[in-house]
Coordinates of C-alpha atoms in Angstrom, one line a residue:
Chain A
M1015 CA 82.8 117.4 75.4
K1016 CA 79.4 117.0 77.0
I1017 CA 81.1 115.6 80.0
R1018 CA 83.3 118.5 80.4
R1019 CA 80.5 121.0 79.9
G1020 CA 78.6 119.1 82.5
L1021 CA 81.3 119.2 85.0
A1022 CA 82.0 122.8 84.4
G1023 CA 78.4 123.7 84.7
A1024 CA 77.9 121.6 88.0
G1025 CA 81.1 123.3 89.2
V1026 CA 80.0 126.8 88.7
L1027 CA 76.6 126.1 90.1
L1028 CA 78.2 124.6 93.4
G1029 CA 80.6 127.5 93.5
L1030 CA 78.0 130.0 93.2
W1031 CA 76.0 128.1 96.0
G1032 CA 79.0 128.6 98.3
V1033 CA 79.2 132.3 97.4
W1034 CA 75.5 132.6 98.2
K1035 CA 76.0 130.8 101.5
L1036 CA 79.0 133.3 102.4
A1037 CA 77.0 136.2 101.4
T1038 CA 73.9 135.4 103.6
T1039 CA 75.7 134.0 106.5
V1040 CA 78.8 136.1 107.0
D1041 CA 78.4 140.0 107.9
V1042 CA 79.9 142.8 105.8
H1043 CA 82.8 143.1 108.2
G1044 CA 83.9 139.6 107.6
L1045 CA 83.1 139.5 103.9
V1046 CA 85.2 142.5 103.2
R1047 CA 88.2 141.1 105.1
L1048 CA 87.7 137.5 103.7
P1049 CA 89.4 138.2 100.3
L1050 CA 92.6 139.4 102.3
W1051 CA 92.9 136.2 104.0
L1052 CA 92.3 134.3 100.7
G1053 CA 94.9 136.4 99.1
G1054 CA 97.3 135.8 102.1
A1055 CA 96.7 132.0 101.7
V1056 CA 97.9 132.1 98.1
L1057 CA 100.9 134.3 99.0
A1058 CA 101.9 132.0 101.7
D1059 CA 101.7 129.0 99.4
D1060 CA 102.9 130.4 96.0
F1061 CA 105.6 133.0 97.3
F1062 CA 106.7 131.4 100.5
L1063 CA 106.3 127.6 101.1
V1064 CA 106.6 126.4 97.5
P1065 CA 109.6 128.6 96.6
L1066 CA 111.2 127.4 99.8
T1067 CA 110.8 123.7 98.6
V1068 CA 112.0 124.6 95.1
T1069 CA 115.0 126.4 96.5
A1070 CA 115.8 123.7 98.9
G1071 CA 115.4 120.9 96.2
W1072 CA 117.6 122.9 93.9
L1073 CA 120.2 123.3 96.4
V1074 CA 120.2 119.5 97.2
T1075 CA 120.4 118.6 93.6
R1076 CA 123.4 120.9 93.2
W1077 CA 124.9 119.2 96.1
A1078 CA 124.3 115.7 94.3
S1079 CA 126.6 116.6 91.6
R1080 CA 129.5 115.6 93.9
P1081 CA 130.9 112.2 93.6
D1082 CA 128.2 109.6 94.4
G1083 CA 126.1 112.3 95.7
H1084 CA 123.2 111.3 93.4
R1085 CA 122.9 108.0 95.3
T1086 CA 122.0 109.4 98.6
V1087 CA 120.3 112.7 97.5
G1088 CA 116.9 110.9 97.7
T1089 CA 117.4 110.1 101.5
I1090 CA 118.6 113.9 102.3
R1091 CA 115.6 115.4 100.3
T1092 CA 113.0 113.0 101.9
T1093 CA 114.4 113.8 105.3
L1094 CA 114.3 117.6 104.7
L1095 CA 110.8 117.2 103.5
Y1096 CA 109.6 115.2 106.3
V1097 CA 111.2 117.8 108.8
G1098 CA 109.7 120.7 106.9
I1099 CA 106.1 119.3 106.7
T1100 CA 106.0 118.1 110.4
S1101 CA 107.4 121.5 111.5
L1102 CA 104.7 123.4 109.4
I1103 CA 101.8 121.4 111.1
A1104 CA 103.6 121.7 114.5
A1105 CA 104.1 125.6 114.1
P1106 CA 100.5 126.3 115.3
L1107 CA 100.7 124.0 118.1
L1108 CA 103.9 125.6 119.3
L1109 CA 102.7 129.2 118.9
R1110 CA 99.3 128.5 120.6
Q1111 CA 100.4 126.1 123.6
G1112 CA 99.5 127.5 127.0
K1113 CA 97.6 130.6 125.5
G1114 CA 94.0 129.2 125.5
P1115 CA 91.5 129.0 128.4
N1116 CA 91.0 125.2 128.2
P1117 CA 93.7 123.1 129.7
T1118 CA 92.7 119.9 127.8
V1119 CA 93.4 121.6 124.5
L1120 CA 97.1 121.3 123.7
P1121 CA 98.0 119.3 126.8
R1122 CA 101.3 117.9 125.6
D1123 CA 104.8 119.5 125.9
Y1124 CA 104.8 120.3 122.1
L1125 CA 108.3 121.8 122.1
R1126 CA 109.6 118.5 123.6
D1127 CA 107.6 116.4 121.3
W1128 CA 108.5 118.3 118.1
L1129 CA 112.1 118.2 118.9
L1130 CA 111.9 114.3 119.5
L1131 CA 109.9 113.9 116.3
E1132 CA 112.4 116.0 114.3
A1133 CA 115.2 114.0 115.9
T1134 CA 113.7 110.7 115.0
I1135 CA 113.1 111.8 111.4
V1136 CA 116.9 113.0 111.2
A1137 CA 118.1 109.8 112.8
A1138 CA 115.9 107.7 110.3
G1139 CA 117.5 109.9 107.5
I1140 CA 121.0 109.3 108.7
V1141 CA 120.5 105.6 108.9
G1142 CA 118.9 105.7 105.4
Y1143 CA 121.9 107.9 104.3
F1144 CA 124.5 105.2 105.3
I1145 CA 122.7 102.3 103.8
A1146 CA 122.3 104.3 100.6
S1147 CA 126.1 105.0 100.6
R1148 CA 127.1 101.3 101.4
S1149 CA 125.0 100.0 98.6
A1150 CA 126.4 102.6 96.3
G1151 CA 129.9 101.4 97.3
N1152 CA 128.9 97.9 96.4
A1153 CA 127.1 98.8 93.1
L1154 CA 128.7 98.5 89.8
R1155 CA 127.0 101.4 88.1
P1156 CA 129.5 103.6 86.5
A1157 CA 128.1 107.0 87.7
T1158 CA 131.0 109.0 88.7
S1159 CA 131.5 112.7 89.4
A1160 CA 132.9 113.2 85.9
V1161 CA 129.8 111.7 84.4
V1162 CA 127.4 113.7 86.6
G1163 CA 129.6 117.0 86.1
R1164 CA 129.4 116.4 82.3
A1165 CA 125.5 116.0 82.4
W1166 CA 125.2 119.3 84.5
R1167 CA 127.4 121.2 82.1
G1168 CA 125.5 119.8 79.1
L1169 CA 122.1 120.7 80.5
R1170 CA 123.3 124.3 81.3
R1171 CA 124.6 124.6 77.8
V1172 CA 121.2 123.4 76.4
R1173 CA 119.3 125.8 78.4
R1174 CA 121.6 128.7 77.6
A1175 CA 121.3 128.0 73.9
P1176 CA 119.3 130.6 71.9
R1177 CA 116.0 129.2 71.0
C1178 CA 114.5 129.5 67.6
E1179 CA 111.0 130.6 68.5
Chain B
M934 CA 123.8 146.7 88.2
K935 CA 121.5 144.5 86.2
L936 CA 118.7 142.8 88.1
P937 CA 118.3 139.0 87.5
A938 CA 115.7 138.1 85.1
P939 CA 112.3 136.9 86.6
P940 CA 111.9 133.2 86.4
T941 CA 109.9 131.7 83.5
E942 CA 108.2 128.3 82.9
K943 CA 111.4 127.0 81.6
S944 CA 113.4 127.9 84.6
F945 CA 112.7 124.8 86.6
P946 CA 114.7 121.8 85.6
S947 CA 113.3 118.9 87.4
S948 CA 111.4 116.4 85.1
L949 CA 108.9 116.0 88.0
H950 CA 107.2 119.3 87.1
H951 CA 105.1 117.3 84.6
P952 CA 101.3 116.9 83.9
R953 CA 101.3 113.1 84.6
V954 CA 102.8 113.7 88.1
A955 CA 100.4 116.6 88.8
T956 CA 97.5 114.2 87.7
V957 CA 98.4 111.3 89.9
I958 CA 99.0 113.6 93.1
G959 CA 95.8 115.5 92.0
R960 CA 94.0 112.2 92.3
W961 CA 95.2 111.6 95.8
L962 CA 94.4 115.2 96.8
G963 CA 91.1 115.1 95.1
T964 CA 90.3 111.8 97.1
A965 CA 91.2 113.6 100.3
V966 CA 89.0 116.5 99.3
V967 CA 85.9 114.5 98.6
V968 CA 86.4 112.4 101.9
C969 CA 86.7 115.7 103.7
F970 CA 83.8 117.4 102.0
L971 CA 81.5 114.4 102.5
T972 CA 82.3 113.9 106.1
G973 CA 82.0 117.6 106.7
L974 CA 78.5 117.8 105.0
Y975 CA 77.5 114.9 107.3
S976 CA 78.8 117.0 110.4
H977 CA 76.9 120.0 109.0
F978 CA 73.5 118.1 108.6
Q979 CA 74.0 116.7 112.2
Q980 CA 74.2 120.2 113.6
D981 CA 71.6 121.8 111.1
T982 CA 69.4 118.9 110.1
P983 CA 67.0 119.7 107.2
G984 CA 63.6 118.2 107.7
W985 CA 63.9 115.8 104.7
L986 CA 66.9 114.1 106.2
P987 CA 66.4 111.7 109.0
I988 CA 69.7 111.0 110.7
P989 CA 69.8 107.5 112.4
S990 CA 71.0 107.1 116.0
R991 CA 73.0 104.1 114.9
P992 CA 75.8 102.9 114.3
A993 CA 76.5 104.6 117.8
T994 CA 80.1 105.3 116.8
L995 CA 79.4 106.6 113.2
Y996 CA 79.9 110.2 114.0
R997 CA 83.3 109.5 115.8
V998 CA 84.5 107.6 112.5
T999 CA 83.3 110.3 110.0
Q1000 CA 84.6 113.3 112.0
G1001 CA 87.8 111.6 112.7
L1002 CA 88.2 111.0 109.0
H1003 CA 87.2 114.7 108.3
V1004 CA 90.0 116.0 110.4
L1005 CA 92.4 113.3 109.2
S1006 CA 91.8 113.8 105.6
G1007 CA 92.0 117.7 106.1
T1008 CA 95.5 117.2 107.8
I1009 CA 96.9 114.9 105.2
A1010 CA 95.6 117.2 102.4
V1011 CA 98.2 119.7 103.6
P1012 CA 101.2 117.9 102.3
L1013 CA 99.3 116.8 99.2
L1014 CA 98.2 120.3 98.4
L1015 CA 101.9 121.5 98.7
A1016 CA 103.1 118.7 96.5
K1017 CA 100.5 119.4 94.0
L1018 CA 101.4 123.1 93.9
W1019 CA 105.1 122.1 93.7
T1020 CA 104.6 120.1 90.7
V1021 CA 102.6 122.6 88.8
Y1022 CA 104.7 125.7 90.1
P1023 CA 106.5 126.5 86.6
K1024 CA 102.8 127.2 85.3
L1025 CA 102.8 130.1 87.5
F1026 CA 105.3 131.8 85.4
A1027 CA 103.9 130.8 82.0
K1028 CA 103.4 133.8 79.8
L1029 CA 99.9 135.1 79.4
P1030 CA 98.5 134.5 75.9
W1031 CA 98.6 137.6 73.6
P1032 CA 96.9 138.9 71.5
P1033 CA 93.5 138.5 72.8
S1034 CA 91.7 135.4 71.3
R1035 CA 89.0 132.8 72.3
K1036 CA 91.9 130.6 73.5
A1037 CA 93.4 133.6 75.5
L1038 CA 90.0 134.0 77.2
E1039 CA 89.9 130.2 77.9
T1040 CA 93.4 130.3 79.5
M1041 CA 92.5 133.3 81.7
L1042 CA 89.2 131.7 82.8
E1043 CA 91.2 128.4 83.6
R1044 CA 93.7 130.4 85.7
A1045 CA 91.0 132.3 87.5
S1046 CA 89.3 129.0 88.4
I1047 CA 92.8 127.8 89.7
L1048 CA 93.2 130.9 91.9
V1049 CA 89.7 130.4 93.4
L1050 CA 90.6 126.7 94.0
V1051 CA 94.1 127.3 95.5
S1052 CA 93.0 130.2 97.7
A1053 CA 89.9 128.7 99.1
M1054 CA 91.6 125.3 99.7
A1055 CA 94.7 126.7 101.4
L1056 CA 92.5 129.0 103.5
E1057 CA 89.9 126.2 104.3
L1058 CA 92.9 123.8 105.4
F1059 CA 94.4 126.6 107.6
I1060 CA 91.2 127.7 109.5
G1061 CA 90.2 124.1 109.7
F1062 CA 93.4 123.1 111.4
L1063 CA 93.4 126.1 113.7
N1064 CA 89.8 125.4 114.7
T1065 CA 91.1 122.0 116.3
L1066 CA 93.2 124.2 118.5
Q1067 CA 90.3 126.4 119.3
W1068 CA 92.3 129.4 117.8
Y1069 CA 90.3 132.0 115.8
P1070 CA 92.6 134.9 114.8
W1071 CA 90.4 135.7 111.7
P1072 CA 87.7 138.4 111.5
F1073 CA 84.8 136.2 110.1
P1074 CA 82.8 133.3 111.8
F1075 CA 84.6 129.9 111.4
R1076 CA 81.5 127.6 111.0
Q1077 CA 79.8 129.6 108.2
T1078 CA 83.0 130.4 106.3
H1079 CA 84.2 126.8 106.5
Y1080 CA 80.9 125.4 105.2
A1081 CA 80.6 128.0 102.4
L1082 CA 84.2 127.7 101.2
A1083 CA 83.8 123.9 101.0
W1084 CA 81.1 124.3 98.4
I1085 CA 83.3 126.9 96.5
I1086 CA 86.1 124.3 96.6
V1087 CA 84.1 121.5 95.3
G1088 CA 82.8 123.8 92.6
A1089 CA 86.2 125.0 91.5
L1090 CA 87.6 121.4 91.6
L1091 CA 84.8 120.3 89.2
V1092 CA 85.7 123.1 86.8
H1093 CA 89.4 122.3 87.2
I1094 CA 88.7 118.5 86.4
A1095 CA 86.5 119.5 83.3
V1096 CA 89.3 121.7 82.1
K1097 CA 92.0 119.0 82.8
L1098 CA 89.9 116.1 81.7
P1099 CA 92.1 115.4 78.4
L1100 CA 95.1 115.2 80.5
I1101 CA 93.5 113.0 83.1
R1102 CA 92.4 110.6 80.3
A1103 CA 95.8 110.6 78.7
N1104 CA 97.3 109.6 82.1
W1105 CA 94.9 106.7 82.6
R1106 CA 95.3 105.5 78.9
R1107 CA 99.0 105.8 79.2
I1108 CA 99.4 107.6 75.9
A1109 CA 103.2 107.9 75.0
E1110 CA 104.6 111.2 76.4
I1111 CA 107.3 113.7 75.1
V1112 CA 110.4 113.3 77.1
P1113 CA 111.1 116.6 78.9
N1114 CA 114.4 118.5 78.4
S1115 CA 115.5 118.3 82.0
L1116 CA 117.7 116.7 84.5
P1117 CA 117.7 112.8 84.4
P1118 CA 117.0 110.9 87.6
A1119 CA 120.5 109.8 87.6
I1120 CA 121.4 113.2 88.8
S1121 CA 118.5 114.5 90.5
G1122 CA 118.3 111.2 92.3
L1123 CA 114.4 111.4 92.3
T1124 CA 112.2 109.5 90.1
R1125 CA 108.5 109.8 89.7
R1126 CA 108.1 106.8 91.8
G1127 CA 110.4 108.2 94.2
L1128 CA 108.5 111.4 94.4
F1129 CA 105.1 109.5 94.9
R1130 CA 106.8 107.5 97.7
T1131 CA 107.9 110.4 99.3
V1132 CA 104.8 112.4 99.2
A1133 CA 102.7 109.4 100.3
G1134 CA 105.1 109.1 103.2
A1135 CA 104.8 112.8 104.2
A1136 CA 100.9 112.5 104.3
A1137 CA 101.2 109.1 106.2
L1138 CA 103.6 110.7 108.7
V1139 CA 101.5 113.6 109.4
G1140 CA 98.4 111.3 109.6
I1141 CA 99.9 108.9 112.0
T1142 CA 101.3 111.5 114.3
S1143 CA 97.9 113.3 114.5
V1144 CA 95.2 110.6 114.3
G1145 CA 95.7 109.5 117.9
Q1146 CA 93.3 112.2 119.0
S1147 CA 90.6 110.3 117.4
A1148 CA 92.0 106.8 117.8
P1149 CA 93.2 106.5 121.4
A1150 CA 95.5 103.4 120.6
L1151 CA 97.8 105.8 118.7
G1152 CA 97.3 108.6 121.4
P1153 CA 100.9 108.2 122.8
I1154 CA 102.5 109.0 119.4
A1155 CA 100.0 111.8 118.3
V1156 CA 102.7 114.4 118.9
L1157 CA 100.9 116.7 116.3
A1158 CA 97.5 116.3 117.7
P1159 CA 95.9 119.2 119.7
R1160 CA 94.2 116.7 121.9
K1161 CA 95.5 113.7 124.0
P1162 CA 93.3 111.0 125.2
N1163 CA 92.8 110.5 128.9
I1164 CA 93.8 114.2 129.6
G1165 CA 91.0 116.0 131.4
P1166 CA 88.7 115.7 134.3
Q1167 CA 87.6 112.1 134.8
G1168 CA 90.3 111.0 132.0
L1169 CA 88.1 112.8 129.3
P1170 CA 89.0 116.0 127.3
V1171 CA 86.6 118.9 127.6
N1172 CA 85.5 121.1 124.7
R1173 CA 83.8 123.9 126.7
T1174 CA 84.7 124.3 130.3
A1175 CA 82.2 125.1 133.0
D1176 CA 84.0 128.4 133.6
A1177 CA 83.7 129.4 129.9
A1178 CA 80.0 128.5 129.9
G1179 CA 79.4 130.6 133.0
V1180 CA 78.5 127.8 135.2
T1181 CA 80.6 128.3 138.2
S1182 CA 78.6 126.3 140.8
V1183 CA 75.3 124.4 141.2
D1184 CA 72.9 125.1 144.1
D1185 CA 72.0 122.3 146.5
N1186 CA 68.4 123.1 145.8
W1187 CA 69.0 122.4 142.0
R1188 CA 66.1 120.8 140.4
F1189 CA 65.5 119.1 137.1
T1190 CA 62.2 119.8 135.1
I1191 CA 60.7 117.7 132.3
K1192 CA 57.7 119.4 130.6
G1193 CA 55.4 117.0 128.6
P1194 CA 51.8 116.2 128.9
Q1195 CA 52.7 116.5 132.7
E1196 CA 55.4 118.5 134.3
L1197 CA 57.7 116.9 136.8
S1198 CA 60.3 118.6 138.9
L1199 CA 63.0 116.3 140.4
S1200 CA 65.9 116.9 142.8
L1201 CA 69.3 115.2 142.0
D1202 CA 68.5 112.6 144.7
E1203 CA 65.2 111.8 143.0
L1204 CA 66.8 111.5 139.6
Q1205 CA 69.3 109.1 141.3
Q1206 CA 66.5 107.0 142.7
L1207 CA 65.0 106.4 139.2
P1208 CA 66.1 103.2 137.3
Q1209 CA 69.8 103.8 136.2
S1210 CA 71.0 102.6 132.8
R1211 CA 74.6 102.3 131.5
S1212 CA 75.8 103.4 128.0
A1213 CA 79.4 103.0 126.7
L1214 CA 79.5 105.9 124.3
P1215 CA 82.2 108.2 122.8
I1216 CA 82.3 112.0 123.1
A1217 CA 83.2 112.8 119.4
C1218 CA 83.7 116.4 118.9
V1219 CA 83.5 118.4 115.7
E1220 CA 87.2 119.1 116.1
G1221 CA 88.0 115.6 115.4
W1222 CA 89.0 114.4 118.8
S1223 CA 87.0 111.4 120.4
Q1224 CA 87.1 109.3 123.4
G1225 CA 84.9 106.6 124.8
G1226 CA 83.3 106.9 128.3
R1227 CA 81.1 104.7 130.6
W1228 CA 78.0 106.7 131.4
E1229 CA 75.2 106.0 133.7
G1230 CA 72.0 107.8 134.2
V1231 CA 68.3 107.7 133.3
R1232 CA 67.0 106.9 129.9
I1233 CA 65.4 109.7 128.1
R1234 CA 62.6 107.4 126.9
D1235 CA 61.9 106.4 130.6
L1236 CA 61.6 110.1 131.5
L1237 CA 59.4 110.5 128.5
E1238 CA 57.1 107.7 129.9
L1239 CA 57.2 109.2 133.3
C1240 CA 55.7 112.6 132.1
G1241 CA 53.2 110.8 130.0
A1242 CA 54.8 111.4 126.5
P1243 CA 55.1 109.0 123.7
A1244 CA 58.7 107.3 123.5
H1245 CA 59.1 108.8 120.0
S1246 CA 58.8 112.4 120.9
R1247 CA 61.1 115.2 119.9
V1248 CA 62.7 116.9 122.9
R1249 CA 64.2 120.3 123.5
V1250 CA 67.3 120.2 126.0
V1251 CA 67.9 123.3 128.0
S1252 CA 71.2 123.9 129.6
M1253 CA 72.2 126.3 132.5
E1254 CA 75.0 127.7 130.5
K1255 CA 75.0 131.2 129.8
G1256 CA 75.1 132.3 126.0
G1257 CA 76.9 130.3 123.2
F1258 CA 75.2 128.5 120.2
Y1259 CA 74.6 125.4 122.1
A1260 CA 72.8 126.5 125.3
T1261 CA 69.8 124.7 123.8
S1262 CA 69.7 121.5 121.5
E1263 CA 67.0 119.3 120.2
L1264 CA 67.0 115.6 120.3
P1265 CA 65.2 114.2 117.2
E1266 CA 62.6 111.4 118.0
Q1267 CA 64.8 108.6 117.0
F1268 CA 67.6 109.7 119.3
A1269 CA 65.1 110.2 122.4
A1270 CA 63.8 106.8 121.9
D1271 CA 67.2 105.2 121.5
P1272 CA 67.8 102.9 124.7
L1273 CA 71.4 104.3 124.7
T1274 CA 70.3 107.9 125.2
L1275 CA 70.8 109.0 128.7
L1276 CA 70.4 111.9 131.0
A1277 CA 73.8 111.1 132.4
L1278 CA 74.5 111.6 136.0
R1279 CA 77.8 109.6 136.2
L1280 CA 81.0 109.2 134.3
N1281 CA 83.5 106.4 134.5
G1282 CA 82.1 105.4 137.9
E1283 CA 81.9 108.8 139.4
E1284 CA 79.6 111.7 139.7
L1285 CA 79.9 114.0 136.8
A1286 CA 82.6 116.7 137.1
L1287 CA 81.5 120.1 136.7
D1288 CA 83.4 120.5 133.3
H1289 CA 81.5 117.4 132.1
G1290 CA 78.1 118.9 132.8
F1291 CA 77.4 118.2 136.5
P1292 CA 74.8 117.6 137.7
A1293 CA 73.1 116.2 134.4
R1294 CA 74.0 116.0 130.9
I1295 CA 72.9 114.4 127.6
I1296 CA 74.8 111.6 125.9
A1297 CA 73.4 109.9 122.9
P1298 CA 74.8 107.6 120.2
N1299 CA 76.0 109.1 116.7
R1300 CA 75.9 112.7 117.8
P1301 CA 78.5 115.6 117.7
G1302 CA 79.9 116.5 121.1
V1303 CA 78.5 120.0 120.8
L1304 CA 75.0 118.5 120.7
Q1305 CA 75.6 116.3 123.9
T1306 CA 74.3 119.2 126.0
K1307 CA 75.9 119.7 129.4
W1308 CA 74.5 121.2 132.7
V1309 CA 70.9 120.2 131.7
H1310 CA 68.2 121.4 134.0
R1311 CA 65.1 121.3 131.7
L1312 CA 63.8 118.9 129.0
E1313 CA 60.6 120.0 127.0
V1314 CA 58.7 117.7 124.9
I1315 CA 58.0 119.3 121.5
A1316 CA 56.0 116.8 119.7

């Protein structure tokens, strides 16, 4: 308990130091607008990026209920995730290219490079998909569409069942 | 028409929304945050050195490494933060405790600390990355806000660790866990180990495709880096162009002045007649990019000797640039005395390009690029 209190106390002090630095180095105009940007960052994460990932994951998992889908779902999910995260990082580069005054900032052809990167990730994903499919064909595990379908239906029944709370 | 019910904590079937998964990814994210914070603190102290902290001039490439790590750790923190938020996402829909109680108050405080942590970290990573593009669309000063938010993040992180310490300990001690009612890996196709591999792979991918701006060997594949090695005048990128600094040309009758016990005034020809030294040093910028260059010029300590000042003197460097935070800089005594520190006149075998500070600039070991003052026309011995 002492450790937890010590950590929490140190954290509060460091945080207050940061607030003090903000209050003494940023003018009122900036300070008033900063909470809007902080709120915007939370909205972008919690109400756009993460829901997008959750929804994509849910759709991919639904897709995995087809015969032998569960064997290749990992490859598809990883490929989508890598395409998504690299595109997220690339977005500011693509938006800003050619707009700044300094030609040594953003000197590449970022559209071409981004397309090449995504094509490479997708190509690696396709190779991974076929390797996973082939190894699935050779495997002796008895997971079939019937088994997977039963498990899905079972889970949905469990979650629909009234809870005794 | 009946609207669908809003999601609850139980609406997310994946077994990977689990405290142990959050703990492991949290450990990775925490490591990235600590590296980013410490290297950022070092960069801050380089630019705003407190009197009690002597910063050494060696190792010569230290700042190149620390600032490269700063930007790299910040970049790979993006997928780690998203993975962490994904793992704990169902908690966002957990019911608020009711009726009011001590437990309810603790929960509310914990949520408030998480809100501070998430908002500050997301904004910090966002403005940090855009700064590497020299893009500032926000209405507050970058450097001051970035520095203050860093302290707030570390503070909120410590509070978060204090709150979650029992869970973290349970993870390390591997206490038996309750099996969640969720989709088994046989269907979802993703085990915890698989998720960790995927997240580590995402972090490695963004790292490898961006670190080439600091490590030129990986430059050709740095497709997500805002800088490319070898692009720029004399094969070296530029942070502030001569045009942006208001230095459009240099007169033929340009003279360099050094003011110490004696005041000397030298033309460019006279500077070139002085003993020339060579230093192979990188320009390492606060935005994370860095590249080595072969510099030639006059050692600062030789100039100090010429004007009768001791080798260990603090020196104010005055540029011809108009405005900006870095029109003057200060060379602490250990940097002025270092034999690698030059008033550089040449770069990579040629006279300096105007964008690189023609006719003379400072180049010193273990210094941020913003303090390697360009277009120097005056040195003043302070003490």
